XYZ file of C-alpha atoms in Angstrom:
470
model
C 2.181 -17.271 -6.715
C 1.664 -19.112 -9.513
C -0.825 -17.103 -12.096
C -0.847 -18.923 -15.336
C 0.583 -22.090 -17.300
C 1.309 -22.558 -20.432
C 2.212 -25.487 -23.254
C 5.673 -24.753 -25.193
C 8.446 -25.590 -27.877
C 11.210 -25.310 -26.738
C 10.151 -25.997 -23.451
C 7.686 -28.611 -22.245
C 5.768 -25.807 -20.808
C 5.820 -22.322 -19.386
C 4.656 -20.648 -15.752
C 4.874 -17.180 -14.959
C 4.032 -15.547 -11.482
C 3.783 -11.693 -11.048
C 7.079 -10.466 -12.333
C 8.941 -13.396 -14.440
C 7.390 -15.950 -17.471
C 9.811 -19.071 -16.673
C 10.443 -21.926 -18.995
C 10.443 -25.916 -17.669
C 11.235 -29.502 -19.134
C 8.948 -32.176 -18.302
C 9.654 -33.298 -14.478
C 12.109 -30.150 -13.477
C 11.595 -29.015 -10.618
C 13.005 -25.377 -11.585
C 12.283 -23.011 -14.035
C 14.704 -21.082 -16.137
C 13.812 -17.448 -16.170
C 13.079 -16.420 -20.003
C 12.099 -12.795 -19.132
C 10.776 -10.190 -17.300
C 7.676 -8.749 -17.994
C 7.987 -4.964 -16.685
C 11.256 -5.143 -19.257
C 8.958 -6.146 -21.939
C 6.730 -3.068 -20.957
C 4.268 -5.566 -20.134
C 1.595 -6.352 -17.239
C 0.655 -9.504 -15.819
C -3.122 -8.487 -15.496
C -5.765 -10.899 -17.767
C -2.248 -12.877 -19.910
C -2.487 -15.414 -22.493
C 0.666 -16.893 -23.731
C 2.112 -18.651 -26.806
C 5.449 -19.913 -28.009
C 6.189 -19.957 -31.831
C 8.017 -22.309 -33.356
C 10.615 -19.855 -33.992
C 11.101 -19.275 -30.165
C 9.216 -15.954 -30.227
C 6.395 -15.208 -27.904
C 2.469 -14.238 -28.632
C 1.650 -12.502 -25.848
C -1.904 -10.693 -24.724
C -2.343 -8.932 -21.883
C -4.645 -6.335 -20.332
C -3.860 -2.500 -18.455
C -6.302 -1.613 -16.508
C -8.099 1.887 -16.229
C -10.566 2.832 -13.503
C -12.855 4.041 -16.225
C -13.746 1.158 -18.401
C -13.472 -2.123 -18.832
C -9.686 -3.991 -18.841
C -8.357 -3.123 -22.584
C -6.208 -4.994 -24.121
C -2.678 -5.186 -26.464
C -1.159 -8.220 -28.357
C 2.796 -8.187 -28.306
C 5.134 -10.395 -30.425
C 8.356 -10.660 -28.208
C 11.885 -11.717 -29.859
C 15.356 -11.599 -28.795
C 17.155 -8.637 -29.299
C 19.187 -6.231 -27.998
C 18.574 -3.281 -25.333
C 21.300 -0.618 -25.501
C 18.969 1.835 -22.732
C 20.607 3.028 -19.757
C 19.826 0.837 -16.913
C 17.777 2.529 -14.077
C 18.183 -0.674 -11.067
C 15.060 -1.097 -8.827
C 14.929 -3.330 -6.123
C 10.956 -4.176 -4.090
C 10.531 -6.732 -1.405
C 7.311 -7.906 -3.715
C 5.899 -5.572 -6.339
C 2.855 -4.838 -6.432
C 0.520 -5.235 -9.742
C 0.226 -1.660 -10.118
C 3.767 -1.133 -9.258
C 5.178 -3.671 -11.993
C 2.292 -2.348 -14.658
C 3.912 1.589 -13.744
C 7.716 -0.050 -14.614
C 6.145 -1.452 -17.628
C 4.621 1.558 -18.953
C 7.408 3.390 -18.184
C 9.532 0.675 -19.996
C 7.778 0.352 -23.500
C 7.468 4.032 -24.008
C 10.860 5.365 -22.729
C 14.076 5.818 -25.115
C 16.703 6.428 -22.904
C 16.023 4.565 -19.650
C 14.986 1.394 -18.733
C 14.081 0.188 -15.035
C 15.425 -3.145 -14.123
C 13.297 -4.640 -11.451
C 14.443 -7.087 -8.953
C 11.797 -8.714 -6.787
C 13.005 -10.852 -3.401
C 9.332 -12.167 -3.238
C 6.262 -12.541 -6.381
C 3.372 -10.110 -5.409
C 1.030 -12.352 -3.097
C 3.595 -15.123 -2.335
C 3.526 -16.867 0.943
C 6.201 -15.330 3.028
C 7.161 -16.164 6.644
C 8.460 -13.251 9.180
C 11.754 -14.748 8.958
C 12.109 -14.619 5.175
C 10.935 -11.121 5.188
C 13.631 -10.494 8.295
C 16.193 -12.222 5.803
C 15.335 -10.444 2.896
C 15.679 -6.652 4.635
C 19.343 -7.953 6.148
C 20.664 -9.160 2.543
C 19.305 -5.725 1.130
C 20.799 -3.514 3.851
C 23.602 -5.545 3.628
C 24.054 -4.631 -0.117
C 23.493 -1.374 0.750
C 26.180 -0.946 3.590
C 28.472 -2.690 0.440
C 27.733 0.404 -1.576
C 25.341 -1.752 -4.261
C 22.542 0.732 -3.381
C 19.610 0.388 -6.291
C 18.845 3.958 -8.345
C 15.505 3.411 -7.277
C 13.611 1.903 -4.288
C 9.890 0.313 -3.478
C 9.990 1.776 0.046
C 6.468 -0.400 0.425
C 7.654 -3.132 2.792
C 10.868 -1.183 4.297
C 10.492 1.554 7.483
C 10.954 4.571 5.915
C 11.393 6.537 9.282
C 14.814 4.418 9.179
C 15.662 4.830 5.830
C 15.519 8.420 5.948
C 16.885 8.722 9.077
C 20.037 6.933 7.461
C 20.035 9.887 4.554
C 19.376 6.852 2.256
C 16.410 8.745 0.451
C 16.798 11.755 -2.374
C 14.316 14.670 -0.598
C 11.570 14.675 -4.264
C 10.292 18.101 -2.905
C 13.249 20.009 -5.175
C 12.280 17.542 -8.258
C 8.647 18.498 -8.100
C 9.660 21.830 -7.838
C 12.060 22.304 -10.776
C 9.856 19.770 -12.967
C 7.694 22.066 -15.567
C 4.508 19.696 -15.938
C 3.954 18.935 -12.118
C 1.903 21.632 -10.365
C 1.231 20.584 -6.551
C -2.021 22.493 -6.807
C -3.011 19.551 -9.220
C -3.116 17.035 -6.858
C -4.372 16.364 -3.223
C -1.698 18.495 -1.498
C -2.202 17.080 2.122
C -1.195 13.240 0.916
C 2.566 15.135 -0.013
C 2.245 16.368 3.641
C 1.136 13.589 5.133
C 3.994 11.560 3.706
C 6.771 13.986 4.768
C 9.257 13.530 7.218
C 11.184 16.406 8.897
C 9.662 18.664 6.103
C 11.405 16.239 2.985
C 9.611 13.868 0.896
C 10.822 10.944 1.462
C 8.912 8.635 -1.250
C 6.121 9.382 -4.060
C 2.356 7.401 -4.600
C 0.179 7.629 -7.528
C -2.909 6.694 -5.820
C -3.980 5.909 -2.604
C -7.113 4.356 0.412
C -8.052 5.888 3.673
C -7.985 3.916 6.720
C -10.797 5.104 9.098
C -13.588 4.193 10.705
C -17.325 5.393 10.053
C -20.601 4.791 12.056
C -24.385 5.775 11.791
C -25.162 9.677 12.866
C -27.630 8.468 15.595
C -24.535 6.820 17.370
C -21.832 9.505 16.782
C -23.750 12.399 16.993
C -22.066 15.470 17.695
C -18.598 14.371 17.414
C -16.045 15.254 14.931
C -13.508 12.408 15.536
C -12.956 9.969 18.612
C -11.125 9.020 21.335
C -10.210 5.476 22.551
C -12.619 5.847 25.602
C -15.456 7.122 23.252
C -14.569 3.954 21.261
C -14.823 2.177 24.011
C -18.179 3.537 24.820
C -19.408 2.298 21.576
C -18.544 -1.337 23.026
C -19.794 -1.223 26.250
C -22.863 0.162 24.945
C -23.532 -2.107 22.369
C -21.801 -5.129 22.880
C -17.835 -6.447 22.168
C -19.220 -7.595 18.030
C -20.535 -4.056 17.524
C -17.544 -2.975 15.465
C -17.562 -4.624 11.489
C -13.780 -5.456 10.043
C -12.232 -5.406 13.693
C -10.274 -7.521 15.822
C -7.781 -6.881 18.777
C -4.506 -7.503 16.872
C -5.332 -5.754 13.759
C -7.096 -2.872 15.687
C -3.448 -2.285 17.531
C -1.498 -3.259 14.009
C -3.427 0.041 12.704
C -2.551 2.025 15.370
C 1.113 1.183 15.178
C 1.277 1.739 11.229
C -0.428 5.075 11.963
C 0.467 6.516 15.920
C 3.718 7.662 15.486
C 4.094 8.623 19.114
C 5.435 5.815 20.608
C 8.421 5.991 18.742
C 11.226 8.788 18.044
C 13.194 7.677 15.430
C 15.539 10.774 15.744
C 16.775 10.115 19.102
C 16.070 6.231 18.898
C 13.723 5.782 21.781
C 10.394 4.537 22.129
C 7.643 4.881 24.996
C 5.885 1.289 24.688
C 5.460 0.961 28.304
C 4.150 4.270 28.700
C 0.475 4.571 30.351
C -1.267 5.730 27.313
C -0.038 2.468 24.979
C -0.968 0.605 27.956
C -4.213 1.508 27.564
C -4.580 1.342 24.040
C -3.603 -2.296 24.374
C -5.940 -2.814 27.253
C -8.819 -1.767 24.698
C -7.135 -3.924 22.039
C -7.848 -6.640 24.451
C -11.634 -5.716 24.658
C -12.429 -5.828 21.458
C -10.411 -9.294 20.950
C -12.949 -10.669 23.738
C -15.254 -11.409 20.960
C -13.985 -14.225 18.276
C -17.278 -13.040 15.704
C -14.726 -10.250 14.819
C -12.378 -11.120 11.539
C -10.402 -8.300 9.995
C -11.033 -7.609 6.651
C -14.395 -9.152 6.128
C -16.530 -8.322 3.763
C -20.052 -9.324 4.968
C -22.415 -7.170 6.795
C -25.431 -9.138 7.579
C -25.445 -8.070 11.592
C -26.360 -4.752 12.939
C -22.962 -2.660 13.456
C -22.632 -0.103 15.404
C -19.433 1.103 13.753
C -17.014 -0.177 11.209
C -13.010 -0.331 10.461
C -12.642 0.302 6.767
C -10.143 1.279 4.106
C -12.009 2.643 1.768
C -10.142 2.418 -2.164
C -12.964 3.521 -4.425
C -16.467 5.790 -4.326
C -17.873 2.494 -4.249
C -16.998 1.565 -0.708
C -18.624 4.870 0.745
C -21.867 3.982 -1.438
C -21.816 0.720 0.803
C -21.316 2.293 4.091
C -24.198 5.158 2.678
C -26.669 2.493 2.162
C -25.918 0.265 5.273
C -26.704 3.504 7.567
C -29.197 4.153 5.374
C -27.783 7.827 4.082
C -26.853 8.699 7.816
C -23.449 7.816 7.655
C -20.520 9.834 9.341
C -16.637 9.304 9.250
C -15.066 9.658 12.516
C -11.303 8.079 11.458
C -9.014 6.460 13.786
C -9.558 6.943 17.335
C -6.820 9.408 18.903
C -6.734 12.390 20.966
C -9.701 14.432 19.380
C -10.190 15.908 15.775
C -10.683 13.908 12.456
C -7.965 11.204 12.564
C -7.837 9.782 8.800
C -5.153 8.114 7.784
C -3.519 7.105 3.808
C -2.099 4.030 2.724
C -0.438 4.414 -0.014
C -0.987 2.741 -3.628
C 3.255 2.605 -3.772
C 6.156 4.102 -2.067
C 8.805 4.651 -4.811
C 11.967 6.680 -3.634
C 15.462 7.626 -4.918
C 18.954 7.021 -3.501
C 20.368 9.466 -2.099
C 23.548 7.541 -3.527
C 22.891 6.836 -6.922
C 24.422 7.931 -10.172
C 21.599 8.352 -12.200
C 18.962 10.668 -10.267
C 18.095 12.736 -13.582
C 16.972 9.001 -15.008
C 15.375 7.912 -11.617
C 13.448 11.357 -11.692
C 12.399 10.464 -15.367
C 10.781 7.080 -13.720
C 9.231 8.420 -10.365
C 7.696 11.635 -12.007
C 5.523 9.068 -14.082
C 3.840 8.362 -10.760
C 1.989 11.636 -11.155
C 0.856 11.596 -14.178
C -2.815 12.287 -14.860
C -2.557 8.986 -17.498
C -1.146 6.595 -15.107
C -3.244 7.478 -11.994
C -6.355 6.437 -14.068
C -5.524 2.797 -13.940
C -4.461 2.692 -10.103
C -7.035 0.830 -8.083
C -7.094 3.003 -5.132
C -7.807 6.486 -5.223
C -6.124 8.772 -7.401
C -4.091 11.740 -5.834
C -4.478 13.503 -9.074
C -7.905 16.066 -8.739
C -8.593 15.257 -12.329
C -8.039 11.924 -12.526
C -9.520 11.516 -9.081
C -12.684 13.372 -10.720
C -13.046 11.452 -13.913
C -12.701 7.725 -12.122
C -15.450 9.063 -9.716
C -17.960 10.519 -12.472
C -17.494 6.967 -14.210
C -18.304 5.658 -10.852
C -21.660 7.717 -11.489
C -22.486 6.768 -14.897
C -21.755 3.053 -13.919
C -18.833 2.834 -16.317
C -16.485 2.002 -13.384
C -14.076 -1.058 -13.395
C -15.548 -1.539 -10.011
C -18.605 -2.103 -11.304
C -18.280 -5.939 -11.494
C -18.247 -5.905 -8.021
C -20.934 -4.275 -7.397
C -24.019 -5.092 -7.980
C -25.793 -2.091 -8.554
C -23.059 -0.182 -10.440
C -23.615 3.010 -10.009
C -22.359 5.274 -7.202
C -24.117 8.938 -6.566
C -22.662 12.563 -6.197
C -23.112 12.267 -2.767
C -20.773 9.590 -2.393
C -18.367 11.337 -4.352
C -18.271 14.085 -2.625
C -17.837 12.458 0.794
C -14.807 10.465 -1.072
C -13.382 13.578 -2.032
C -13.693 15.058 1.401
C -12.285 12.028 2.924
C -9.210 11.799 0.763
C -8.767 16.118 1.499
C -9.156 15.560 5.064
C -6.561 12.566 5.753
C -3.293 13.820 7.595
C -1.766 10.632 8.820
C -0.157 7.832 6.678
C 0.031 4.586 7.353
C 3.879 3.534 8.057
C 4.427 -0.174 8.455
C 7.662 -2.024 9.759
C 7.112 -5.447 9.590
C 9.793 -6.943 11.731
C 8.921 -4.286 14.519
C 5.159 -4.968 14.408
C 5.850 -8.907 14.535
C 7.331 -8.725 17.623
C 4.850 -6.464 19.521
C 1.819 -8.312 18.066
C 3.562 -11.684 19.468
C 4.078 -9.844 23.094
C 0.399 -8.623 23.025
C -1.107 -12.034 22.071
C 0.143 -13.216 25.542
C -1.593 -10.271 27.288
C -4.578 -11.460 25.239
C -4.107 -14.612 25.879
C -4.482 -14.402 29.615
C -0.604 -15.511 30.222
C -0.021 -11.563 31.036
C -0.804 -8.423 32.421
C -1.117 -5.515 29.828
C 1.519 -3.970 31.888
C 3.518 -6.704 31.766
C 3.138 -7.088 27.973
C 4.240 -3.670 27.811
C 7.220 -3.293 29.619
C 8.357 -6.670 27.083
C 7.251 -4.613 24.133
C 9.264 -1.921 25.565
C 12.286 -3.891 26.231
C 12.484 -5.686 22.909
C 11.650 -2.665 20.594
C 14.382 -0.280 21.778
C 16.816 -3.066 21.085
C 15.279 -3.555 17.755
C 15.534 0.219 17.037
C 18.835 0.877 18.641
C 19.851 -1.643 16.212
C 18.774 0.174 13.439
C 20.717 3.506 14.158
């Protein structure tokens, strides 16, 4: 987690990882904490670092925005005194974009300032356990009554937190806020997030989970199922689908099927017929070991292709890999166009805390036009989303570095945009609860079980699981 080092004064030297610059004496093997950058309304992106003699701090960092290069601001940091009204924030492990939001909000706000508390740096090393461990101490804290103002609902089920009336409904604070409009933004993503008709958490930008193939292979269709999937494989071969394996293709599925579980009544259906099959097919495409998740490289002949697309720049891939014959199909399920958001962030408000009006203050930042130029997913914004695009066009993109030819077309914009209007899922993840079916299904792919078998364990461990959490 370590992202830079540094020479000091007053210390031999100086480390900081995504959230906190500590200070160390030659051969410690701790750091003392010295500050943290989001309360210094700084981000961690591109830092140098210097010590002064006097003990203050040159810093330079860089805030990102989708439509130009990183820019950059030089700070001179000194003790002093804070006398804002403390807004408490707690995340599992903050995301870049998540800390640079706290930061922003932090160096430009008079009357509020968000404390963040991390369990984890972004991009740490973290076993199941740990996470397990970290969720108990913070549900612990908050069955004490030390409930944060404000929370990053990013690692944490929000099906159970809601359930638990844990989570301020936002839908009255957009509502009663003068300078957010819903027609502004990408209404369906506000939809898709909902639960039971509240919103639960906001975003500021988000990806699409989906899949995508060439028209000669889908033609005709306007989504899929898991036996038209399926047909894909048998026809041309177990390898034919890019980004894919068996455990991440059921991972997806469980982040984004929500019909396997009823969190109202606290029952699930894992050893139902239909999840049966979907893990029989999960066990298909696992056959073949030339299938990574994730990858990048596409130097075989796909038939289809997992991908979660974050800029116009991944559909100008797909565009020229099908050579301009490309068609999104989403997520297999039971007919219809099955696309599904992952959200940039998840930030929430306590149903319990003192200070919504301050919490609002912070949260409501999330949708500004400003800010959602310099997230790295998709904005939700329309004219955000449409100025990050036409920079996509004029190859003025930050994404351009990746990319070799830097320069997206209007085509590929539009298909983004339709892609991002069209998604009515959202991708839900409970990390504890997907550990343990992912470990049951590995012994049906394995060999050491039936799927049937591995189901009816699935089945027996999750409602435990979830009758613990009501």
């Amino acid at each position: 987690a370590t992202a830079g080092l540094y020479g000091g004064v007053n210390k031999d030297f100086y480390r900081f990882d995504s959230s906190v610059l500590y200070g160390y004496a030659a051969g410690a093997q701790e750091g003392s904490p010295v500050f943290n950058w989001s309360d210094m309304g700084l981000g961690t992106s591109e830092v140098h670092l210097g010590e002064c003699t006097d003990g203050r701090f040159v810093v330079l960092a860089a805030s990102s925005n989708q439509t130009e290069v990183l820019s950059y601001e030089m700070a001179v940091l000194t003790k002093g005194a804070d006398e804002r009204e403390i807004l408490s924030m707690v995340s599992l492990s903050a995301t870049p974009g998540l800390v640079q939001a706290v930061s922003d909000f932090n160096k430009t706000n008079d009357r509020y300032k968000v404390e963040l508390t991390e369990y984890f740096p972004y991009a740490q090393n973290v076993t199941d356990e740990e996470w397990d461990n970290a969720i108990i101490n913070l549900n612990t804290r908050i069955i004490s009554g030390d409930m944060p103002d404000i929370l990053d609902m990013s690692h944490l089920s929000v099906q159970i937190y809601q359930s638990k009336g844990l989570l301020e409904d936002l839908y009255p604070y957009m509502e009663h806020d003068p300078e957010i409009r819903k027609e502004d933004y990408f209404e369906n993503v506000f939809e898709a997030i909902s639960l039971d008709g509240k919103l639960p958490y906001l975003t500021d930008g988000a990806a699409i989970s989906t899949m995508l193939a060439g028209e000669d292979i889908v033609a005709g269709n306007d989504g899929w199922t898991i036996q038209e999937l399926e047909k894909v494989l048998d026809t041309y071969g177990a390898n034919s689908i890019n980004n894919l394996s068996g455990a991440s293709f059921l991972k997806i599925m469980l982040q984004t099927d929500g019909s396997f579980i009823d969190w109202n009544l606290g029952k699930c259906s894992f050893d139902s017929p239909e999840f049966v099959k979907m893990l029989e097919f999960a066990g298909k495409i696992q056959e073949s070991s030339q299938n990574s998740f994730g990858g990048t490289e596409m130097s075989e002949s796909y038939a289809a292709a997992y991908e979660t697309v974050l800029s116009v720049y991944h559909i100008t891939r797909y565009r020229n890999y099908y050579n301009g014959n490309l068609r999104f199909l989403g997520l297999p399920g039971g007919g219809g166009e099955y696309h599904v958001i992952k959200p940039e962030v998840k930030v929430g408000i306590s149903s319990s805390s003192s200070r919504k009006e301050g919490a609002w203050e912070f949260v409501r930042t999330l949708l500004t036009e400003e800010h959602q130029m310099s997230c790295m997913m998709l904005p939700i914004h329309k004219r955000a989303f449409d100025k990050i695009t036409q920079a996509a066009v004029d190859g003025k993109s930050v994404w351009t570095w990746i990319y070799e030819d830097g320069k997206a077309t209007k085509e590929d914009v539009e298909l983004t945009k339709q892609l991002l209007n069209s998604a009515a899922y959202v991708e839900n993840d409970n990390q504890t609860l997907e550990s343990l079916i992912l470990e049951e299904a590995r012994e049906y792919f394995s060999g050491a079980r039936s799927a049937l078998e591995a189901a009816e364990r699935i089945q027996s461990r999750a409602s435990l699981y979830i009758n613990e959490q009501m």
